[in-house]
Structure formats: structure tokens, C-alpha cells
């Protein structure tokens, strides 16, 4: 507890899903947190979360609007955060989209929007905060990528999985570039988590069962587990962790499909 006392954090897409859990965990550890949103419909959620974490953890929080894929909005958003909470010391690039459009009908617009939100955003926000982090000789940049960053989880959404692979490699490039200024740049790679992003997909009970069965831990991950990983990477305990992609996936990405996946293990032991 209080590992991040008085640090200033910005979580993009912080009003709901994984971002919300990251906001809660950073606040629990004492950080002052800026909660970014972009859809007008998310303002109320963001504001309610702001109130809750302020009261529960006695920290300062704020809500800040901005599309992370647009430079002018990113600059304005970070100006606002700096004015209210001070310069950003912990940046969590969580905002992301996964529009379901199979390859053969995938539009150019969807391709561009996916890369703008999932990859360009990391360039824009990181470049903007890095200048102050360099002056302070302190900074943590944490990018929420995916199991799709390392393996082809879902070939039907090549725009999404390739954007997440790009985000992971961008993490590594920035880690090398910024390490000399005591800025750690890392990523967290979740497997499937039941947020709005996966609502339609997991609504099919057969798919849900297969997702659980495919995971070596025989369960889905949770939003809080990603928050816990983000806290670790933001803490001094991870001081020498740089350019790392921390998979929080129950071992899914190290598992090769094996014939025994189809075996009844309990029967085999008996
Ligand atoms: P989610 O519930 O759909 O939430 C997406 C968040 O991203 C929302 O807060 C949304 O803000 C924000 N966002 C989208 N476009 C934005 C933009 N242009 N500017 C600012 N914010 C924007 O998704 P989630 O499951 O929590 O996912 C969070 C991150 O984890 C994503 O990067 C996703 O790719 C990654 N991830 C998720 C899973 C999973 O299974 N859920 C697995 C692996 C990785 P508004 O509410 O304002 O629209």
C-alpha cells in the first residue's frame, strides 16, 4: 500500500473496463490520478469513479476528455493534467479499440482508426510526457497490449492483433530510447477479460466455455489483475524492468496446441 504516494498518473480510457481497474489500483497505492475518456457517454462514469477514488483513498483525481489518437487533443489533455495534478510521472496507455471486421470486408477507415487509437496514441502521449519526465529523471510508461502482441490469437481481426504487436515493439523501442533518463517503458499483455470490448463475443456460452478451457489456468483473467501488474511496473520494485511485456494471461501464450489438449487428463492419471 502507498507504494505510489503523491505520484501523478494518467490513465487513458480510464472510465471503464481495464482502465477503471487500473485507476482504482493506482489510487489505492496513493497516486493522484487523471482519468481520461473520449465518448460523451463516458463522462458520468469517469466522474463517479473520480469521486469514489478520492473519497476512498484520500487522493486527488480528475477527469479529462481527449481522443488519444489526435495530437491536439492529447496536448490539451496533458496540459490540463499538468495544471491540476502536476507533470505526469506514470502514464498508462490503456485506451484501445477492437472493431470486429473480418479481413475480407475490413475497411481502410477501420484499419486507420485502429492504428490511430492503439498505436499512434502511444507515440503522441509518450512523446508529450517524456519531455517533463526527462527533466525530472523519473518516469513510468505502461502500455496495455495483449496476448495478440506475441501470437496470432484471432486471425479474423488482423488490424487489431497487428496493432497490438506494433504497440509491444514500440514499447521496446521507447524503453531503449528513454531508459538513460530513468524512464521505464513496459507493457502488460492481458488475455480475454469480460469487459465491454468482449461483451458480444463472450455472450455466446460456447465461446465462453472454449475461452476458459483453452486457458491453462481454466479461467478468464480479471481487470484487477491488470491493475496489479500496472502497479508493479509503476513501483520501485520494477526499477530495473524495462522493455518488458508482462503477460497476464494464465500462460496462454506459452502454450502450444498439443494433442493432449484433447485428452481426458483425469482419466489418464487414474
Ligand atoms: P473497453 O471496455 O472497450 O474500454 C475501452 C476504453 O478505451 C474506454 O475507456 C474508451 O473510452 C477508451 N478509448 C477508446 N478509444 C479511445 C480514444 N480514441 N481516445 C481515448 N479513449 C479511448 O476495453 P477494455 O477491455 O477495458 O480494454 C482496455 C485495453 O486493454 C485496450 O487497449 C484493449 O485492447 C486491451 N485488452 C483488452 C482485452 C480484453 O479481453 N478485454 C484483452 C487484451 C487487451 P470511452 O469510454 O470514452 O469511449
PDB file of C-alpha atoms and ligand atoms in Angstrom:
ATOM      1  CA  UNK A   1       0.000   0.000   0.000  1.00  0.00           C
ATOM      2  CA  UNK A   2       1.042   3.578  -0.689  1.00  0.00           C
ATOM      3  CA  UNK A   3       3.819   2.490  -2.996  1.00  0.00           C
ATOM      4  CA  UNK A   4       2.949   5.353  -5.341  1.00  0.00           C
ATOM      5  CA  UNK A   5       2.156   8.062  -2.784  1.00  0.00           C
ATOM      6  CA  UNK A   6       1.812  11.527  -4.348  1.00  0.00           C
ATOM      7  CA  UNK A   7       2.847  10.384  -7.814  1.00  0.00           C
ATOM      8  CA  UNK A   8       0.840  11.822 -10.706  1.00  0.00           C
ATOM      9  CA  UNK A   9      -0.690   9.233 -13.026  1.00  0.00           C
ATOM     10  CA  UNK A  10      -2.712   9.474 -16.226  1.00  0.00           C
ATOM     11  CA  UNK A  11      -4.759   6.505 -17.393  1.00  0.00           C
ATOM     12  CA  UNK A  12      -6.141   6.746 -20.913  1.00  0.00           C
ATOM     13  CA  UNK A  13      -9.568   5.195 -21.339  1.00  0.00           C
ATOM     14  CA  UNK A  14      -9.789   5.159 -17.559  1.00  0.00           C
ATOM     15  CA  UNK A  15     -13.536   5.356 -17.034  1.00  0.00           C
ATOM     16  CA  UNK A  16     -14.435   1.717 -17.612  1.00  0.00           C
ATOM     17  CA  UNK A  17     -13.152  -1.830 -18.103  1.00  0.00           C
ATOM     18  CA  UNK A  18      -9.458  -2.471 -17.579  1.00  0.00           C
ATOM     19  CA  UNK A  19      -8.712   1.261 -17.383  1.00  0.00           C
ATOM     20  CA  UNK A  20     -11.106   1.693 -14.484  1.00  0.00           C
ATOM     21  CA  UNK A  21      -9.401  -1.118 -12.552  1.00  0.00           C
ATOM     22  CA  UNK A  22      -6.000   0.451 -13.215  1.00  0.00           C
ATOM     23  CA  UNK A  23      -7.273   3.799 -11.916  1.00  0.00           C
ATOM     24  CA  UNK A  24      -8.547   2.109  -8.737  1.00  0.00           C
ATOM     25  CA  UNK A  25      -5.284   0.283  -8.069  1.00  0.00           C
ATOM     26  CA  UNK A  26      -3.059   3.315  -8.720  1.00  0.00           C
ATOM     27  CA  UNK A  27      -5.266   5.395  -6.410  1.00  0.00           C
ATOM     28  CA  UNK A  28      -5.178   2.674  -3.767  1.00  0.00           C
ATOM     29  CA  UNK A  29      -1.389   2.923  -3.849  1.00  0.00           C
ATOM     30  CA  UNK A  30      -1.577   6.659  -3.194  1.00  0.00           C
ATOM     31  CA  UNK A  31      -1.158   8.107  -6.697  1.00  0.00           C
ATOM     32  CA  UNK A  32      -3.155  11.120  -7.813  1.00  0.00           C
ATOM     33  CA  UNK A  33      -4.915  10.017 -10.968  1.00  0.00           C
ATOM     34  CA  UNK A  34      -6.223  11.683 -14.113  1.00  0.00           C
ATOM     35  CA  UNK A  35      -8.998   9.649 -15.711  1.00  0.00           C
ATOM     36  CA  UNK A  36      -9.221  10.128 -19.463  1.00  0.00           C
ATOM     37  CA  UNK A  37     -12.320   9.444 -21.543  1.00  0.00           C
ATOM     38  CA  UNK A  38     -13.412  10.416 -25.019  1.00  0.00           C
ATOM     39  CA  UNK A  39     -17.040   9.332 -25.600  1.00  0.00           C
ATOM     40  CA  UNK A  40     -19.521  11.863 -24.198  1.00  0.00           C
ATOM     41  CA  UNK A  41     -21.434   8.908 -22.715  1.00  0.00           C
ATOM     42  CA  UNK A  42     -18.454   8.007 -20.530  1.00  0.00           C
ATOM     43  CA  UNK A  43     -18.217  11.324 -18.689  1.00  0.00           C
ATOM     44  CA  UNK A  44     -20.598  10.337 -15.915  1.00  0.00           C
ATOM     45  CA  UNK A  45     -18.798   7.047 -15.260  1.00  0.00           C
ATOM     46  CA  UNK A  46     -15.454   8.816 -15.202  1.00  0.00           C
ATOM     47  CA  UNK A  47     -16.754  11.448 -12.825  1.00  0.00           C
ATOM     48  CA  UNK A  48     -18.340   8.909 -10.475  1.00  0.00           C
ATOM     49  CA  UNK A  49     -15.059   6.989 -10.425  1.00  0.00           C
ATOM     50  CA  UNK A  50     -13.186  10.238  -9.671  1.00  0.00           C
ATOM     51  CA  UNK A  51     -15.418  10.869  -6.680  1.00  0.00           C
ATOM     52  CA  UNK A  52     -15.155   7.289  -5.424  1.00  0.00           C
ATOM     53  CA  UNK A  53     -11.371   7.051  -5.519  1.00  0.00           C
ATOM     54  CA  UNK A  54     -10.938  10.489  -3.996  1.00  0.00           C
ATOM     55  CA  UNK A  55     -13.144   9.562  -1.058  1.00  0.00           C
ATOM     56  CA  UNK A  56     -11.938   6.009  -0.629  1.00  0.00           C
ATOM     57  CA  UNK A  57      -8.198   6.588  -0.962  1.00  0.00           C
ATOM     58  CA  UNK A  58      -7.828  10.250   0.036  1.00  0.00           C
ATOM     59  CA  UNK A  59      -6.016  11.146  -3.176  1.00  0.00           C
ATOM     60  CA  UNK A  60      -6.631  13.794  -5.834  1.00  0.00           C
ATOM     61  CA  UNK A  61      -8.292  12.695  -9.034  1.00  0.00           C
ATOM     62  CA  UNK A  62      -9.592  14.453 -12.121  1.00  0.00           C
ATOM     63  CA  UNK A  63     -11.481  13.680 -15.276  1.00  0.00           C
ATOM     64  CA  UNK A  64     -10.014  14.743 -18.592  1.00  0.00           C
ATOM     65  CA  UNK A  65     -11.511  14.461 -22.063  1.00  0.00           C
ATOM     66  CA  UNK A  66      -9.443  13.739 -25.136  1.00  0.00           C
ATOM     67  CA  UNK A  67      -9.115  11.461 -28.124  1.00  0.00           C
ATOM     68  CA  UNK A  68      -5.732   9.787 -27.672  1.00  0.00           C
ATOM     69  CA  UNK A  69      -5.218   9.449 -31.417  1.00  0.00           C
ATOM     70  CA  UNK A  70      -5.324  13.205 -32.105  1.00  0.00           C
ATOM     71  CA  UNK A  71      -2.238  15.262 -31.254  1.00  0.00           C
ATOM     72  CA  UNK A  72      -4.073  18.480 -30.463  1.00  0.00           C
ATOM     73  CA  UNK A  73      -6.401  16.701 -28.028  1.00  0.00           C
ATOM     74  CA  UNK A  74      -3.532  14.809 -26.395  1.00  0.00           C
ATOM     75  CA  UNK A  75      -1.562  18.018 -25.891  1.00  0.00           C
ATOM     76  CA  UNK A  76      -4.590  19.788 -24.447  1.00  0.00           C
ATOM     77  CA  UNK A  77      -5.402  16.828 -22.186  1.00  0.00           C
ATOM     78  CA  UNK A  78      -1.882  16.692 -20.758  1.00  0.00           C
ATOM     79  CA  UNK A  79      -1.773  20.482 -20.329  1.00  0.00           C
ATOM     80  CA  UNK A  80      -4.915  20.174 -18.191  1.00  0.00           C
ATOM     81  CA  UNK A  81      -3.454  17.335 -16.120  1.00  0.00           C
ATOM     82  CA  UNK A  82      -0.222  19.236 -15.519  1.00  0.00           C
ATOM     83  CA  UNK A  83      -2.147  22.286 -14.387  1.00  0.00           C
ATOM     84  CA  UNK A  84      -4.259  20.350 -11.898  1.00  0.00           C
ATOM     85  CA  UNK A  85      -2.079  17.476 -10.708  1.00  0.00           C
ATOM     86  CA  UNK A  86       1.460  18.350 -11.813  1.00  0.00           C
ATOM     87  CA  UNK A  87       3.542  16.699 -14.517  1.00  0.00           C
ATOM     88  CA  UNK A  88       2.671  13.123 -15.427  1.00  0.00           C
ATOM     89  CA  UNK A  89       5.038  10.643 -13.788  1.00  0.00           C
ATOM     90  CA  UNK A  90       3.087   7.472 -14.555  1.00  0.00           C
ATOM     91  CA  UNK A  91       1.429   7.179 -17.953  1.00  0.00           C
ATOM     92  CA  UNK A  92      -0.784   4.187 -18.625  1.00  0.00           C
ATOM     93  CA  UNK A  93      -1.700   3.866 -22.287  1.00  0.00           C
ATOM     94  CA  UNK A  94      -4.789   1.719 -21.888  1.00  0.00           C
ATOM     95  CA  UNK A  95      -7.273   3.168 -24.405  1.00  0.00           C
ATOM     96  CA  UNK A  96      -7.900   0.795 -27.271  1.00  0.00           C
ATOM     97  CA  UNK A  97     -10.445  -0.459 -29.737  1.00  0.00           C
ATOM     98  CA  UNK A  98     -11.079  -3.803 -31.373  1.00  0.00           C
ATOM     99  CA  UNK A  99     -13.693  -3.281 -34.086  1.00  0.00           C
ATOM    100  CA  UNK A 100     -14.893  -6.619 -35.354  1.00  0.00           C
ATOM    101  CA  UNK A 101     -14.386  -6.587 -39.120  1.00  0.00           C
ATOM    102  CA  UNK A 102     -13.109  -9.766 -40.756  1.00  0.00           C
ATOM    103  CA  UNK A 103     -10.159  -9.307 -43.124  1.00  0.00           C
ATOM    104  CA  UNK A 104     -12.011  -9.668 -46.432  1.00  0.00           C
ATOM    105  CA  UNK A 105     -14.507  -6.941 -45.538  1.00  0.00           C
ATOM    106  CA  UNK A 106     -12.139  -4.811 -43.465  1.00  0.00           C
ATOM    107  CA  UNK A 107     -12.376  -1.129 -44.443  1.00  0.00           C
ATOM    108  CA  UNK A 108      -9.453   1.246 -44.770  1.00  0.00           C
ATOM    109  CA  UNK A 109     -11.182   3.533 -42.293  1.00  0.00           C
ATOM    110  CA  UNK A 110     -11.305   0.801 -39.621  1.00  0.00           C
ATOM    111  CA  UNK A 111      -7.673  -0.112 -40.261  1.00  0.00           C
ATOM    112  CA  UNK A 112      -6.594   3.517 -39.814  1.00  0.00           C
ATOM    113  CA  UNK A 113      -8.759   4.147 -36.751  1.00  0.00           C
ATOM    114  CA  UNK A 114      -7.450   1.005 -35.044  1.00  0.00           C
ATOM    115  CA  UNK A 115      -3.824   2.013 -35.581  1.00  0.00           C
ATOM    116  CA  UNK A 116      -4.591   5.597 -34.608  1.00  0.00           C
ATOM    117  CA  UNK A 117      -6.141   4.518 -31.292  1.00  0.00           C
ATOM    118  CA  UNK A 118      -3.933   1.552 -30.423  1.00  0.00           C
ATOM    119  CA  UNK A 119      -0.508   2.647 -31.712  1.00  0.00           C
ATOM    120  CA  UNK A 120      -0.272   6.307 -32.712  1.00  0.00           C
ATOM    121  CA  UNK A 121      -1.759   7.217 -29.326  1.00  0.00           C
ATOM    122  CA  UNK A 122       1.265   5.713 -27.558  1.00  0.00           C
ATOM    123  CA  UNK A 123       3.598   7.829 -29.692  1.00  0.00           C
ATOM    124  CA  UNK A 124       1.604  11.004 -29.039  1.00  0.00           C
ATOM    125  CA  UNK A 125       1.099  10.643 -25.286  1.00  0.00           C
ATOM    126  CA  UNK A 126       4.570   9.251 -24.565  1.00  0.00           C
ATOM    127  CA  UNK A 127       6.353  11.947 -26.546  1.00  0.00           C
ATOM    128  CA  UNK A 128       4.367  14.647 -24.768  1.00  0.00           C
ATOM    129  CA  UNK A 129       5.011  13.356 -21.228  1.00  0.00           C
ATOM    130  CA  UNK A 130       8.603  12.239 -21.884  1.00  0.00           C
ATOM    131  CA  UNK A 131       9.855  15.827 -22.057  1.00  0.00           C
ATOM    132  CA  UNK A 132       8.949  16.500 -18.414  1.00  0.00           C
ATOM    133  CA  UNK A 133       9.952  13.002 -17.330  1.00  0.00           C
ATOM    134  CA  UNK A 134      13.421  13.602 -18.775  1.00  0.00           C
ATOM    135  CA  UNK A 135      13.753  16.839 -16.799  1.00  0.00           C
ATOM    136  CA  UNK A 136      12.690  15.048 -13.613  1.00  0.00           C
ATOM    137  CA  UNK A 137      14.786  11.984 -14.428  1.00  0.00           C
ATOM    138  CA  UNK A 138      11.793   9.864 -13.440  1.00  0.00           C
ATOM    139  CA  UNK A 139       9.002   8.260 -15.385  1.00  0.00           C
ATOM    140  CA  UNK A 140       6.957   5.114 -15.927  1.00  0.00           C
ATOM    141  CA  UNK A 141       5.185   4.402 -19.185  1.00  0.00           C
ATOM    142  CA  UNK A 142       2.976   1.326 -19.215  1.00  0.00           C
ATOM    143  CA  UNK A 143       1.239   0.204 -22.375  1.00  0.00           C
ATOM    144  CA  UNK A 144      -1.677  -2.203 -22.239  1.00  0.00           C
ATOM    145  CA  UNK A 145      -1.087  -4.522 -25.153  1.00  0.00           C
ATOM    146  CA  UNK A 146      -2.451  -8.068 -25.478  1.00  0.00           C
ATOM    147  CA  UNK A 147      -1.719 -11.738 -25.918  1.00  0.00           C
ATOM    148  CA  UNK A 148      -2.176 -10.728 -29.567  1.00  0.00           C
ATOM    149  CA  UNK A 149       1.135  -8.846 -29.295  1.00  0.00           C
ATOM    150  CA  UNK A 150       3.042 -12.108 -29.444  1.00  0.00           C
ATOM    151  CA  UNK A 151       0.782 -14.700 -31.059  1.00  0.00           C
ATOM    152  CA  UNK A 152      -1.981 -14.675 -33.654  1.00  0.00           C
ATOM    153  CA  UNK A 153      -4.877 -15.032 -31.271  1.00  0.00           C
ATOM    154  CA  UNK A 154      -7.613 -14.112 -33.657  1.00  0.00           C
ATOM    155  CA  UNK A 155      -6.787 -14.058 -37.361  1.00  0.00           C
ATOM    156  CA  UNK A 156     -10.216 -12.596 -38.141  1.00  0.00           C
ATOM    157  CA  UNK A 157      -9.141  -9.220 -36.739  1.00  0.00           C
ATOM    158  CA  UNK A 158      -5.687  -8.663 -38.304  1.00  0.00           C
ATOM    159  CA  UNK A 159      -5.905  -4.904 -37.791  1.00  0.00           C
ATOM    160  CA  UNK A 160      -6.267  -5.383 -34.014  1.00  0.00           C
ATOM    161  CA  UNK A 161      -3.663  -8.080 -33.482  1.00  0.00           C
ATOM    162  CA  UNK A 162      -1.064  -6.379 -35.655  1.00  0.00           C
ATOM    163  CA  UNK A 163      -1.697  -3.054 -33.889  1.00  0.00           C
ATOM    164  CA  UNK A 164      -1.053  -4.769 -30.549  1.00  0.00           C
ATOM    165  CA  UNK A 165       2.174  -6.306 -31.894  1.00  0.00           C
ATOM    166  CA  UNK A 166       3.204  -2.823 -33.037  1.00  0.00           C
ATOM    167  CA  UNK A 167       2.370  -1.436 -29.597  1.00  0.00           C
ATOM    168  CA  UNK A 168       4.594  -4.067 -27.974  1.00  0.00           C
ATOM    169  CA  UNK A 169       7.507  -3.276 -30.267  1.00  0.00           C
ATOM    170  CA  UNK A 170       7.005   0.448 -29.778  1.00  0.00           C
ATOM    171  CA  UNK A 171       7.255  -0.273 -26.045  1.00  0.00           C
ATOM    172  CA  UNK A 172      10.645  -1.898 -26.607  1.00  0.00           C
ATOM    173  CA  UNK A 173      11.900   0.930 -28.822  1.00  0.00           C
ATOM    174  CA  UNK A 174      10.879   3.584 -26.283  1.00  0.00           C
ATOM    175  CA  UNK A 175      12.406   1.559 -23.456  1.00  0.00           C
ATOM    176  CA  UNK A 176      15.786   1.696 -25.183  1.00  0.00           C
ATOM    177  CA  UNK A 177      15.409   5.352 -26.119  1.00  0.00           C
ATOM    178  CA  UNK A 178      14.265   6.597 -22.711  1.00  0.00           C
ATOM    179  CA  UNK A 179      15.992   4.242 -20.258  1.00  0.00           C
ATOM    180  CA  UNK A 180      19.004   6.558 -19.891  1.00  0.00           C
ATOM    181  CA  UNK A 181      16.695   9.179 -18.366  1.00  0.00           C
ATOM    182  CA  UNK A 182      15.431   6.770 -15.694  1.00  0.00           C
ATOM    183  CA  UNK A 183      12.183   6.266 -17.568  1.00  0.00           C
ATOM    184  CA  UNK A 184      10.916   2.679 -17.580  1.00  0.00           C
ATOM    185  CA  UNK A 185       8.737   1.695 -20.508  1.00  0.00           C
ATOM    186  CA  UNK A 186       6.909  -1.613 -20.232  1.00  0.00           C
ATOM    187  CA  UNK A 187       3.756  -3.338 -21.388  1.00  0.00           C
ATOM    188  CA  UNK A 188       1.114  -5.596 -19.876  1.00  0.00           C
ATOM    189  CA  UNK A 189      -0.463  -8.259 -22.070  1.00  0.00           C
ATOM    190  CA  UNK A 190      -3.883  -9.446 -20.909  1.00  0.00           C
ATOM    191  CA  UNK A 191      -5.732 -12.438 -22.268  1.00  0.00           C
ATOM    192  CA  UNK A 192      -9.510 -12.266 -22.658  1.00  0.00           C
ATOM    193  CA  UNK A 193     -11.256 -10.263 -19.939  1.00  0.00           C
ATOM    194  CA  UNK A 194     -15.013  -9.793 -19.772  1.00  0.00           C
ATOM    195  CA  UNK A 195     -15.218  -6.046 -20.434  1.00  0.00           C
ATOM    196  CA  UNK A 196     -17.426  -4.141 -22.872  1.00  0.00           C
ATOM    197  CA  UNK A 197     -14.842  -4.907 -25.558  1.00  0.00           C
ATOM    198  CA  UNK A 198     -15.615  -8.632 -25.367  1.00  0.00           C
ATOM    199  CA  UNK A 199     -19.283  -8.422 -24.416  1.00  0.00           C
ATOM    200  CA  UNK A 200     -20.734  -9.622 -27.722  1.00  0.00           C
ATOM    201  CA  UNK A 201     -18.045 -12.240 -28.198  1.00  0.00           C
ATOM    202  CA  UNK A 202     -18.419 -13.773 -24.735  1.00  0.00           C
ATOM    203  CA  UNK A 203     -22.217 -13.616 -24.835  1.00  0.00           C
ATOM    204  CA  UNK A 204     -22.102 -16.935 -26.708  1.00  0.00           C
ATOM    205  CA  UNK A 205     -21.859 -19.553 -23.901  1.00  0.00           C
ATOM    206  CA  UNK A 206     -19.998 -21.961 -26.180  1.00  0.00           C
ATOM    207  CA  UNK A 207     -17.319 -19.392 -26.896  1.00  0.00           C
ATOM    208  CA  UNK A 208     -17.047 -18.508 -23.214  1.00  0.00           C
ATOM    209  CA  UNK A 209     -16.569 -22.166 -22.344  1.00  0.00           C
ATOM    210  CA  UNK A 210     -13.907 -22.590 -25.040  1.00  0.00           C
ATOM    211  CA  UNK A 211     -12.039 -19.493 -23.836  1.00  0.00           C
ATOM    212  CA  UNK A 212     -11.951 -20.878 -20.301  1.00  0.00           C
ATOM    213  CA  UNK A 213     -10.974 -24.343 -21.468  1.00  0.00           C
ATOM    214  CA  UNK A 214      -8.158 -23.016 -23.689  1.00  0.00           C
ATOM    215  CA  UNK A 215      -6.548 -21.128 -20.819  1.00  0.00           C
ATOM    216  CA  UNK A 216      -4.035 -23.193 -18.795  1.00  0.00           C
ATOM    217  CA  UNK A 217      -5.497 -21.689 -15.582  1.00  0.00           C
ATOM    218  CA  UNK A 218      -9.023 -22.697 -16.692  1.00  0.00           C
ATOM    219  CA  UNK A 219     -10.434 -19.242 -16.071  1.00  0.00           C
ATOM    220  CA  UNK A 220     -10.596 -15.802 -17.643  1.00  0.00           C
ATOM    221  CA  UNK A 221      -8.445 -13.003 -16.301  1.00  0.00           C
ATOM    222  CA  UNK A 222      -9.833 -10.039 -14.398  1.00  0.00           C
ATOM    223  CA  UNK A 223      -9.481  -6.298 -14.771  1.00  0.00           C
ATOM    224  CA  UNK A 224      -7.940  -6.037 -11.292  1.00  0.00           C
ATOM    225  CA  UNK A 225      -5.116  -8.405 -12.233  1.00  0.00           C
ATOM    226  CA  UNK A 226      -4.101  -5.963 -14.951  1.00  0.00           C
ATOM    227  CA  UNK A 227      -4.275  -3.132 -12.411  1.00  0.00           C
ATOM    228  CA  UNK A 228      -1.999  -5.142 -10.105  1.00  0.00           C
ATOM    229  CA  UNK A 229       0.528  -5.653 -12.912  1.00  0.00           C
ATOM    230  CA  UNK A 230       0.422  -1.943 -13.776  1.00  0.00           C
ATOM    231  CA  UNK A 231       1.071  -1.055 -10.117  1.00  0.00           C
ATOM    232  CA  UNK A 232       4.065  -3.387 -10.040  1.00  0.00           C
ATOM    233  CA  UNK A 233       5.534  -1.834 -13.184  1.00  0.00           C
ATOM    234  CA  UNK A 234       4.909   1.657 -11.799  1.00  0.00           C
ATOM    235  CA  UNK A 235       6.580   0.845  -8.480  1.00  0.00           C
ATOM    236  CA  UNK A 236      10.223   0.999  -7.426  1.00  0.00           C
ATOM    237  CA  UNK A 237      10.178  -2.792  -7.212  1.00  0.00           C
ATOM    238  CA  UNK A 238      10.242  -2.797 -11.016  1.00  0.00           C
ATOM    239  CA  UNK A 239      13.046  -0.222 -11.256  1.00  0.00           C
ATOM    240  CA  UNK A 240      15.221  -2.453 -13.427  1.00  0.00           C
ATOM    241  CA  UNK A 241      12.365  -3.855 -15.522  1.00  0.00           C
ATOM    242  CA  UNK A 242      12.465  -2.103 -18.888  1.00  0.00           C
ATOM    243  CA  UNK A 243      11.189  -3.028 -22.345  1.00  0.00           C
ATOM    244  CA  UNK A 244       9.320  -5.962 -20.870  1.00  0.00           C
ATOM    245  CA  UNK A 245       5.974  -7.352 -21.957  1.00  0.00           C
ATOM    246  CA  UNK A 246       4.422  -8.784 -18.806  1.00  0.00           C
ATOM    247  CA  UNK A 247       1.873 -11.331 -19.911  1.00  0.00           C
ATOM    248  CA  UNK A 248      -1.054 -11.652 -17.529  1.00  0.00           C
ATOM    249  CA  UNK A 249      -2.666 -14.423 -19.474  1.00  0.00           C
ATOM    250  CA  UNK A 250      -2.670 -17.569 -17.345  1.00  0.00           C
ATOM    251  CA  UNK A 251       0.106 -18.982 -19.530  1.00  0.00           C
ATOM    252  CA  UNK A 252      -1.941 -18.890 -22.710  1.00  0.00           C
ATOM    253  CA  UNK A 253       0.820 -17.511 -24.917  1.00  0.00           C
ATOM    254  CA  UNK A 254       3.393 -20.086 -23.841  1.00  0.00           C
ATOM    255  CA  UNK A 255       1.077 -22.951 -24.566  1.00  0.00           C
ATOM    256  CA  UNK A 256       1.315 -24.721 -27.897  1.00  0.00           C
ATOM    257  CA  UNK A 257      -1.748 -26.617 -29.069  1.00  0.00           C
ATOM    258  CA  UNK A 258      -0.957 -30.211 -28.134  1.00  0.00           C
ATOM    259  CA  UNK A 259      -2.712 -33.464 -28.878  1.00  0.00           C
ATOM    260  CA  UNK A 260      -3.192 -33.852 -25.109  1.00  0.00           C
ATOM    261  CA  UNK A 261      -5.403 -30.776 -25.172  1.00  0.00           C
ATOM    262  CA  UNK A 262      -7.975 -33.219 -26.385  1.00  0.00           C
ATOM    263  CA  UNK A 263      -7.132 -35.877 -23.790  1.00  0.00           C
ATOM    264  CA  UNK A 264      -9.020 -36.515 -20.609  1.00  0.00           C
ATOM    265  CA  UNK A 265      -6.154 -35.890 -18.159  1.00  0.00           C
ATOM    266  CA  UNK A 266      -8.042 -37.123 -15.128  1.00  0.00           C
ATOM    267  CA  UNK A 267      -8.812 -40.377 -16.901  1.00  0.00           C
ATOM    268  CA  UNK A 268      -5.147 -40.672 -17.933  1.00  0.00           C
ATOM    269  CA  UNK A 269      -3.967 -40.332 -14.305  1.00  0.00           C
ATOM    270  CA  UNK A 270      -6.444 -42.905 -12.965  1.00  0.00           C
TER     271      UNK A 270
HETATM  272  P1  LIG B   1     -13.314  -1.350 -23.240  1.00  0.00           P
HETATM  273  O1  LIG B   1     -14.077  -1.800 -22.066  1.00  0.00           O
HETATM  274  O2  LIG B   1     -13.925  -1.413 -24.594  1.00  0.00           O
HETATM  275  O3  LIG B   1     -12.818   0.151 -22.958  1.00  0.00           O
HETATM  276  C1  LIG B   1     -12.073   0.825 -23.936  1.00  0.00           C
HETATM  277  C2  LIG B   1     -11.576   2.107 -23.333  1.00  0.00           C
HETATM  278  O4  LIG B   1     -10.774   2.779 -24.322  1.00  0.00           O
HETATM  279  C3  LIG B   1     -12.705   3.049 -22.948  1.00  0.00           C
HETATM  280  O5  LIG B   1     -12.384   3.657 -21.730  1.00  0.00           O
HETATM  281  C4  LIG B   1     -12.692   4.075 -24.080  1.00  0.00           C
HETATM  282  O6  LIG B   1     -13.098   5.373 -23.684  1.00  0.00           O
HETATM  283  C5  LIG B   1     -11.207   4.108 -24.426  1.00  0.00           C
HETATM  284  N1  LIG B   1     -10.990   4.644 -25.776  1.00  0.00           N
HETATM  285  C6  LIG B   1     -11.281   4.049 -26.955  1.00  0.00           C
HETATM  286  N2  LIG B   1     -10.908   4.862 -27.963  1.00  0.00           N
HETATM  287  C7  LIG B   1     -10.388   5.987 -27.395  1.00  0.00           C
HETATM  288  C8  LIG B   1      -9.832   7.182 -27.903  1.00  0.00           C
HETATM  289  N3  LIG B   1      -9.729   7.404 -29.214  1.00  0.00           N
HETATM  290  N4  LIG B   1      -9.395   8.120 -27.016  1.00  0.00           N
HETATM  291  C9  LIG B   1      -9.485   7.916 -25.678  1.00  0.00           C
HETATM  292  N5  LIG B   1     -10.002   6.786 -25.143  1.00  0.00           N
HETATM  293  C10 LIG B   1     -10.456   5.848 -25.991  1.00  0.00           C
HETATM  294  O7  LIG B   1     -11.946  -2.138 -23.375  1.00  0.00           O
HETATM  295  P2  LIG B   1     -11.052  -2.913 -22.300  1.00  0.00           P
HETATM  296  O8  LIG B   1     -11.331  -4.345 -22.452  1.00  0.00           O
HETATM  297  O9  LIG B   1     -11.130  -2.278 -20.986  1.00  0.00           O
HETATM  298  O10 LIG B   1      -9.619  -2.672 -22.961  1.00  0.00           O
HETATM  299  C11 LIG B   1      -8.656  -1.806 -22.440  1.00  0.00           C
HETATM  300  C12 LIG B   1      -7.319  -2.120 -23.118  1.00  0.00           C
HETATM  301  O11 LIG B   1      -6.976  -3.483 -22.871  1.00  0.00           O
HETATM  302  C13 LIG B   1      -7.364  -1.977 -24.638  1.00  0.00           C
HETATM  303  O12 LIG B   1      -6.151  -1.425 -25.088  1.00  0.00           O
HETATM  304  C14 LIG B   1      -7.527  -3.407 -25.123  1.00  0.00           C
HETATM  305  O13 LIG B   1      -7.030  -3.580 -26.424  1.00  0.00           O
HETATM  306  C15 LIG B   1      -6.704  -4.136 -24.096  1.00  0.00           C
HETATM  307  N6  LIG B   1      -7.038  -5.573 -23.980  1.00  0.00           N
HETATM  308  C16 LIG B   1      -8.302  -5.969 -23.632  1.00  0.00           C
HETATM  309  C17 LIG B   1      -8.582  -7.338 -23.535  1.00  0.00           C
HETATM  310  C18 LIG B   1      -9.946  -7.853 -23.157  1.00  0.00           C
HETATM  311  O14 LIG B   1     -10.175  -9.065 -23.307  1.00  0.00           O
HETATM  312  N7  LIG B   1     -10.861  -7.037 -22.665  1.00  0.00           N
HETATM  313  C19 LIG B   1      -7.571  -8.268 -23.804  1.00  0.00           C
HETATM  314  C20 LIG B   1      -6.312  -7.820 -24.158  1.00  0.00           C
HETATM  315  C21 LIG B   1      -6.055  -6.470 -24.234  1.00  0.00           C
HETATM  316  P3  LIG B   1     -14.635   5.875 -23.815  1.00  0.00           P
HETATM  317  O15 LIG B   1     -15.407   5.127 -22.776  1.00  0.00           O
HETATM  318  O16 LIG B   1     -14.542   7.336 -23.560  1.00  0.00           O
HETATM  319  O17 LIG B   1     -15.060   5.520 -25.214  1.00  0.00           O
END
